[in-house]
Amino acid sequence: MTSAKDILHNHHLKATRPRQKILEYLMEHHNHPTVDTIYTDLAHNQQLNKATIYNTLNTLISVGIIIEIKNGDNSTHYDFFMKPHFHIICKNCGKISDVFYPNFYQIENKMRVEAEKQTGFNAFSGHLEIYGLCPECQKLEKKAQKNS
């Protein structure tokens, strides 16, 4: 796996210590964290305050290393996106899971071309989100239905 430092350099970014720490965290954790989660988990590092985390995340988004996922509960989550995938999000609890699809680029390109054709936009990026109920919430829903 490519190091955080190499990824930053490949995207023409200075590999500062905060950038490396935040990117390493996102590369190692697939929990789709919020800024608060990242801050809590990396709080022992005195160089990281919330402003630094926000600024770093915005920089990483702008060059396409990570993506921002808006959740149904109005929270924003972040995801390392060097291996393209889409997300499925539970409408009940907000859990986010990655879905890797073998023809991701073909589907993404078809969707982009169709979006441009229908709207006249010049599309350059995007990601797909699918919503449903996670297995845990399905169990809770079935249990609630039985008790009704």
PDB file of C-alpha atoms in Angstrom:
ATOM      1  CA  MET A   1       0.000   0.000   0.000  1.00  0.00           C
ATOM      2  CA  THR A   2       1.231   3.465  -0.877  1.00  0.00           C
ATOM      3  CA  SER A   3       2.195   5.616   2.103  1.00  0.00           C
ATOM      4  CA  ALA A   4       0.302   8.757   3.045  1.00  0.00           C
ATOM      5  CA  LYS A   5       3.435  10.789   2.340  1.00  0.00           C
ATOM      6  CA  ASP A   6       3.703   9.366  -1.192  1.00  0.00           C
ATOM      7  CA  ILE A   7       0.008   9.985  -1.889  1.00  0.00           C
ATOM      8  CA  LEU A   8       0.317  13.602  -0.755  1.00  0.00           C
ATOM      9  CA  HIS A   9       3.409  14.126  -2.920  1.00  0.00           C
ATOM     10  CA  ASN A  10       1.715  12.453  -5.914  1.00  0.00           C
ATOM     11  CA  HIS A  11      -1.080  15.020  -5.560  1.00  0.00           C
ATOM     12  CA  HIS A  12       1.442  17.886  -5.351  1.00  0.00           C
ATOM     13  CA  LEU A  13       0.767  18.535  -1.659  1.00  0.00           C
ATOM     14  CA  LYS A  14       3.330  19.206   1.011  1.00  0.00           C
ATOM     15  CA  ALA A  15       3.443  16.210   3.361  1.00  0.00           C
ATOM     16  CA  THR A  16       3.004  18.097   6.619  1.00  0.00           C
ATOM     17  CA  ARG A  17       2.760  16.089   9.809  1.00  0.00           C
ATOM     18  CA  PRO A  18      -0.966  16.912  10.346  1.00  0.00           C
ATOM     19  CA  ARG A  19      -1.819  15.956   6.745  1.00  0.00           C
ATOM     20  CA  GLN A  20       0.058  12.685   7.076  1.00  0.00           C
ATOM     21  CA  LYS A  21      -1.596  11.824  10.406  1.00  0.00           C
ATOM     22  CA  ILE A  22      -5.119  12.565   9.155  1.00  0.00           C
ATOM     23  CA  LEU A  23      -4.601  10.755   5.853  1.00  0.00           C
ATOM     24  CA  GLU A  24      -3.040   7.744   7.610  1.00  0.00           C
ATOM     25  CA  TYR A  25      -6.038   7.641   9.932  1.00  0.00           C
ATOM     26  CA  LEU A  26      -8.464   7.631   6.992  1.00  0.00           C
ATOM     27  CA  MET A  27      -6.421   5.000   5.157  1.00  0.00           C
ATOM     28  CA  GLU A  28      -6.413   2.698   8.197  1.00  0.00           C
ATOM     29  CA  HIS A  29      -9.956   3.265   9.465  1.00  0.00           C
ATOM     30  CA  HIS A  30     -12.925   2.467   7.280  1.00  0.00           C
ATOM     31  CA  ASN A  31     -15.434   3.839   9.773  1.00  0.00           C
ATOM     32  CA  HIS A  32     -16.364   6.924   7.703  1.00  0.00           C
ATOM     33  CA  PRO A  33     -15.484   9.266  10.581  1.00  0.00           C
ATOM     34  CA  THR A  34     -16.752  12.751  11.293  1.00  0.00           C
ATOM     35  CA  VAL A  35     -14.423  15.602  12.229  1.00  0.00           C
ATOM     36  CA  ASP A  36     -15.307  14.967  15.885  1.00  0.00           C
ATOM     37  CA  THR A  37     -14.354  11.290  15.569  1.00  0.00           C
ATOM     38  CA  ILE A  38     -11.023  12.150  13.961  1.00  0.00           C
ATOM     39  CA  TYR A  39     -10.359  14.805  16.612  1.00  0.00           C
ATOM     40  CA  THR A  40     -11.206  12.428  19.474  1.00  0.00           C
ATOM     41  CA  ASP A  41      -9.107   9.598  18.064  1.00  0.00           C
ATOM     42  CA  LEU A  42      -6.113  11.829  17.322  1.00  0.00           C
ATOM     43  CA  ALA A  43      -6.482  14.259  20.263  1.00  0.00           C
ATOM     44  CA  HIS A  44      -3.240  13.052  21.836  1.00  0.00           C
ATOM     45  CA  ASN A  45      -1.425  14.796  18.984  1.00  0.00           C
ATOM     46  CA  GLN A  46      -1.075  18.412  20.138  1.00  0.00           C
ATOM     47  CA  GLN A  47      -0.625  19.695  16.569  1.00  0.00           C
ATOM     48  CA  LEU A  48      -4.173  18.757  15.614  1.00  0.00           C
ATOM     49  CA  ASN A  49      -7.012  21.068  16.469  1.00  0.00           C
ATOM     50  CA  LYS A  50     -10.410  21.052  14.771  1.00  0.00           C
ATOM     51  CA  ALA A  51      -9.496  23.926  12.450  1.00  0.00           C
ATOM     52  CA  THR A  52      -6.450  22.001  11.220  1.00  0.00           C
ATOM     53  CA  ILE A  53      -8.577  18.898  10.710  1.00  0.00           C
ATOM     54  CA  TYR A  54     -11.244  20.818   8.744  1.00  0.00           C
ATOM     55  CA  ASN A  55      -8.623  22.573   6.599  1.00  0.00           C
ATOM     56  CA  THR A  56      -6.767  19.334   5.926  1.00  0.00           C
ATOM     57  CA  LEU A  57      -9.946  17.458   4.997  1.00  0.00           C
ATOM     58  CA  ASN A  58     -10.980  20.248   2.608  1.00  0.00           C
ATOM     59  CA  THR A  59      -7.545  20.127   0.956  1.00  0.00           C
ATOM     60  CA  LEU A  60      -7.692  16.337   0.584  1.00  0.00           C
ATOM     61  CA  ILE A  61     -11.203  16.593  -0.890  1.00  0.00           C
ATOM     62  CA  SER A  62     -10.119  19.256  -3.388  1.00  0.00           C
ATOM     63  CA  VAL A  63      -7.465  16.963  -4.895  1.00  0.00           C
ATOM     64  CA  GLY A  64      -9.662  13.841  -4.868  1.00  0.00           C
ATOM     65  CA  ILE A  65      -7.900  11.777  -2.208  1.00  0.00           C
ATOM     66  CA  ILE A  66     -10.926  11.639   0.055  1.00  0.00           C
ATOM     67  CA  ILE A  67     -14.630  12.302  -0.336  1.00  0.00           C
ATOM     68  CA  GLU A  68     -17.256  13.875   1.860  1.00  0.00           C
ATOM     69  CA  ILE A  69     -20.433  11.937   2.624  1.00  0.00           C
ATOM     70  CA  LYS A  70     -23.469  13.833   3.880  1.00  0.00           C
ATOM     71  CA  ASN A  71     -25.497  11.594   6.163  1.00  0.00           C
ATOM     72  CA  GLY A  72     -29.240  11.699   6.754  1.00  0.00           C
ATOM     73  CA  ASP A  73     -28.678  12.990  10.288  1.00  0.00           C
ATOM     74  CA  ASN A  74     -27.029  16.169   8.898  1.00  0.00           C
ATOM     75  CA  SER A  75     -23.558  14.925   9.826  1.00  0.00           C
ATOM     76  CA  THR A  76     -20.638  14.921   7.417  1.00  0.00           C
ATOM     77  CA  HIS A  77     -18.399  11.877   7.155  1.00  0.00           C
ATOM     78  CA  TYR A  78     -15.102  11.403   5.335  1.00  0.00           C
ATOM     79  CA  ASP A  79     -13.732   8.483   3.365  1.00  0.00           C
ATOM     80  CA  PHE A  80     -10.398   7.597   1.756  1.00  0.00           C
ATOM     81  CA  PHE A  81     -11.290   7.214  -1.902  1.00  0.00           C
ATOM     82  CA  MET A  82      -8.228   5.951  -3.740  1.00  0.00           C
ATOM     83  CA  LYS A  83     -10.003   2.678  -4.535  1.00  0.00           C
ATOM     84  CA  PRO A  84     -13.322   3.824  -6.031  1.00  0.00           C
ATOM     85  CA  HIS A  85     -16.486   2.481  -4.472  1.00  0.00           C
ATOM     86  CA  PHE A  86     -19.980   3.578  -3.628  1.00  0.00           C
ATOM     87  CA  HIS A  87     -21.810   3.681  -0.315  1.00  0.00           C
ATOM     88  CA  ILE A  88     -24.915   2.183   1.187  1.00  0.00           C
ATOM     89  CA  ILE A  89     -26.337   4.162   4.102  1.00  0.00           C
ATOM     90  CA  CYS A  90     -28.860   3.010   6.688  1.00  0.00           C
ATOM     91  CA  LYS A  91     -31.789   5.441   6.786  1.00  0.00           C
ATOM     92  CA  ASN A  92     -32.474   4.458  10.384  1.00  0.00           C
ATOM     93  CA  CYS A  93     -29.124   4.514  12.236  1.00  0.00           C
ATOM     94  CA  GLY A  94     -26.878   6.217   9.664  1.00  0.00           C
ATOM     95  CA  LYS A  95     -24.369   3.363   9.345  1.00  0.00           C
ATOM     96  CA  ILE A  96     -22.302   3.707   6.158  1.00  0.00           C
ATOM     97  CA  SER A  97     -20.781   0.721   4.360  1.00  0.00           C
ATOM     98  CA  ASP A  98     -18.487   0.557   1.337  1.00  0.00           C
ATOM     99  CA  VAL A  99     -19.538  -1.367  -1.755  1.00  0.00           C
ATOM    100  CA  PHE A 100     -16.830  -2.230  -4.267  1.00  0.00           C
ATOM    101  CA  TYR A 101     -18.125  -2.870  -7.780  1.00  0.00           C
ATOM    102  CA  PRO A 102     -15.955  -4.308 -10.570  1.00  0.00           C
ATOM    103  CA  ASN A 103     -17.298  -1.975 -13.297  1.00  0.00           C
ATOM    104  CA  PHE A 104     -17.336   1.160 -11.167  1.00  0.00           C
ATOM    105  CA  TYR A 105     -15.609   3.413 -13.727  1.00  0.00           C
ATOM    106  CA  GLN A 106     -17.844   2.286 -16.599  1.00  0.00           C
ATOM    107  CA  ILE A 107     -21.011   2.992 -14.639  1.00  0.00           C
ATOM    108  CA  GLU A 108     -19.679   6.289 -13.301  1.00  0.00           C
ATOM    109  CA  ASN A 109     -18.745   7.393 -16.822  1.00  0.00           C
ATOM    110  CA  LYS A 110     -22.188   6.472 -18.214  1.00  0.00           C
ATOM    111  CA  MET A 111     -23.888   8.392 -15.406  1.00  0.00           C
ATOM    112  CA  ARG A 112     -21.636  11.424 -15.972  1.00  0.00           C
ATOM    113  CA  VAL A 113     -22.280  11.441 -19.747  1.00  0.00           C
ATOM    114  CA  GLU A 114     -26.046  11.145 -19.201  1.00  0.00           C
ATOM    115  CA  ALA A 115     -25.984  13.927 -16.597  1.00  0.00           C
ATOM    116  CA  GLU A 116     -24.138  16.199 -19.025  1.00  0.00           C
ATOM    117  CA  LYS A 117     -26.536  15.326 -21.842  1.00  0.00           C
ATOM    118  CA  GLN A 118     -29.647  16.058 -19.767  1.00  0.00           C
ATOM    119  CA  THR A 119     -28.430  19.197 -18.001  1.00  0.00           C
ATOM    120  CA  GLY A 120     -25.689  20.822 -20.073  1.00  0.00           C
ATOM    121  CA  PHE A 121     -23.362  20.705 -17.065  1.00  0.00           C
ATOM    122  CA  ASN A 122     -19.695  19.864 -17.517  1.00  0.00           C
ATOM    123  CA  ALA A 123     -19.485  17.010 -14.994  1.00  0.00           C
ATOM    124  CA  PHE A 124     -16.133  16.051 -13.496  1.00  0.00           C
ATOM    125  CA  SER A 125     -16.800  14.070 -10.324  1.00  0.00           C
ATOM    126  CA  GLY A 126     -19.421  12.476  -8.129  1.00  0.00           C
ATOM    127  CA  HIS A 127     -20.250   9.427  -6.109  1.00  0.00           C
ATOM    128  CA  LEU A 128     -23.211   7.155  -5.674  1.00  0.00           C
ATOM    129  CA  GLU A 129     -25.106   6.603  -2.444  1.00  0.00           C
ATOM    130  CA  ILE A 130     -27.763   3.960  -1.939  1.00  0.00           C
ATOM    131  CA  TYR A 131     -30.078   4.047   1.065  1.00  0.00           C
ATOM    132  CA  GLY A 132     -31.721   1.191   2.933  1.00  0.00           C
ATOM    133  CA  LEU A 133     -31.849  -0.542   6.305  1.00  0.00           C
ATOM    134  CA  CYS A 134     -28.775  -2.257   7.753  1.00  0.00           C
ATOM    135  CA  PRO A 135     -29.106  -5.824   9.094  1.00  0.00           C
ATOM    136  CA  GLU A 136     -29.251  -4.614  12.719  1.00  0.00           C
ATOM    137  CA  CYS A 137     -32.077  -2.159  11.999  1.00  0.00           C
ATOM    138  CA  GLN A 138     -33.926  -4.813   9.981  1.00  0.00           C
ATOM    139  CA  LYS A 139     -33.839  -7.067  13.066  1.00  0.00           C
ATOM    140  CA  LEU A 140     -35.083  -4.235  15.281  1.00  0.00           C
ATOM    141  CA  GLU A 141     -37.892  -3.486  12.823  1.00  0.00           C
ATOM    142  CA  LYS A 142     -38.975  -7.150  12.700  1.00  0.00           C
ATOM    143  CA  LYS A 143     -38.895  -7.340  16.508  1.00  0.00           C
ATOM    144  CA  ALA A 144     -41.004  -4.164  16.784  1.00  0.00           C
ATOM    145  CA  GLN A 145     -43.525  -5.556  14.283  1.00  0.00           C
ATOM    146  CA  LYS A 146     -43.830  -8.792  16.290  1.00  0.00           C
ATOM    147  CA  ASN A 147     -44.447  -6.826  19.496  1.00  0.00           C
ATOM    148  CA  SER A 148     -47.136  -4.640  17.890  1.00  0.00           C
TER     149      SER A 148
END
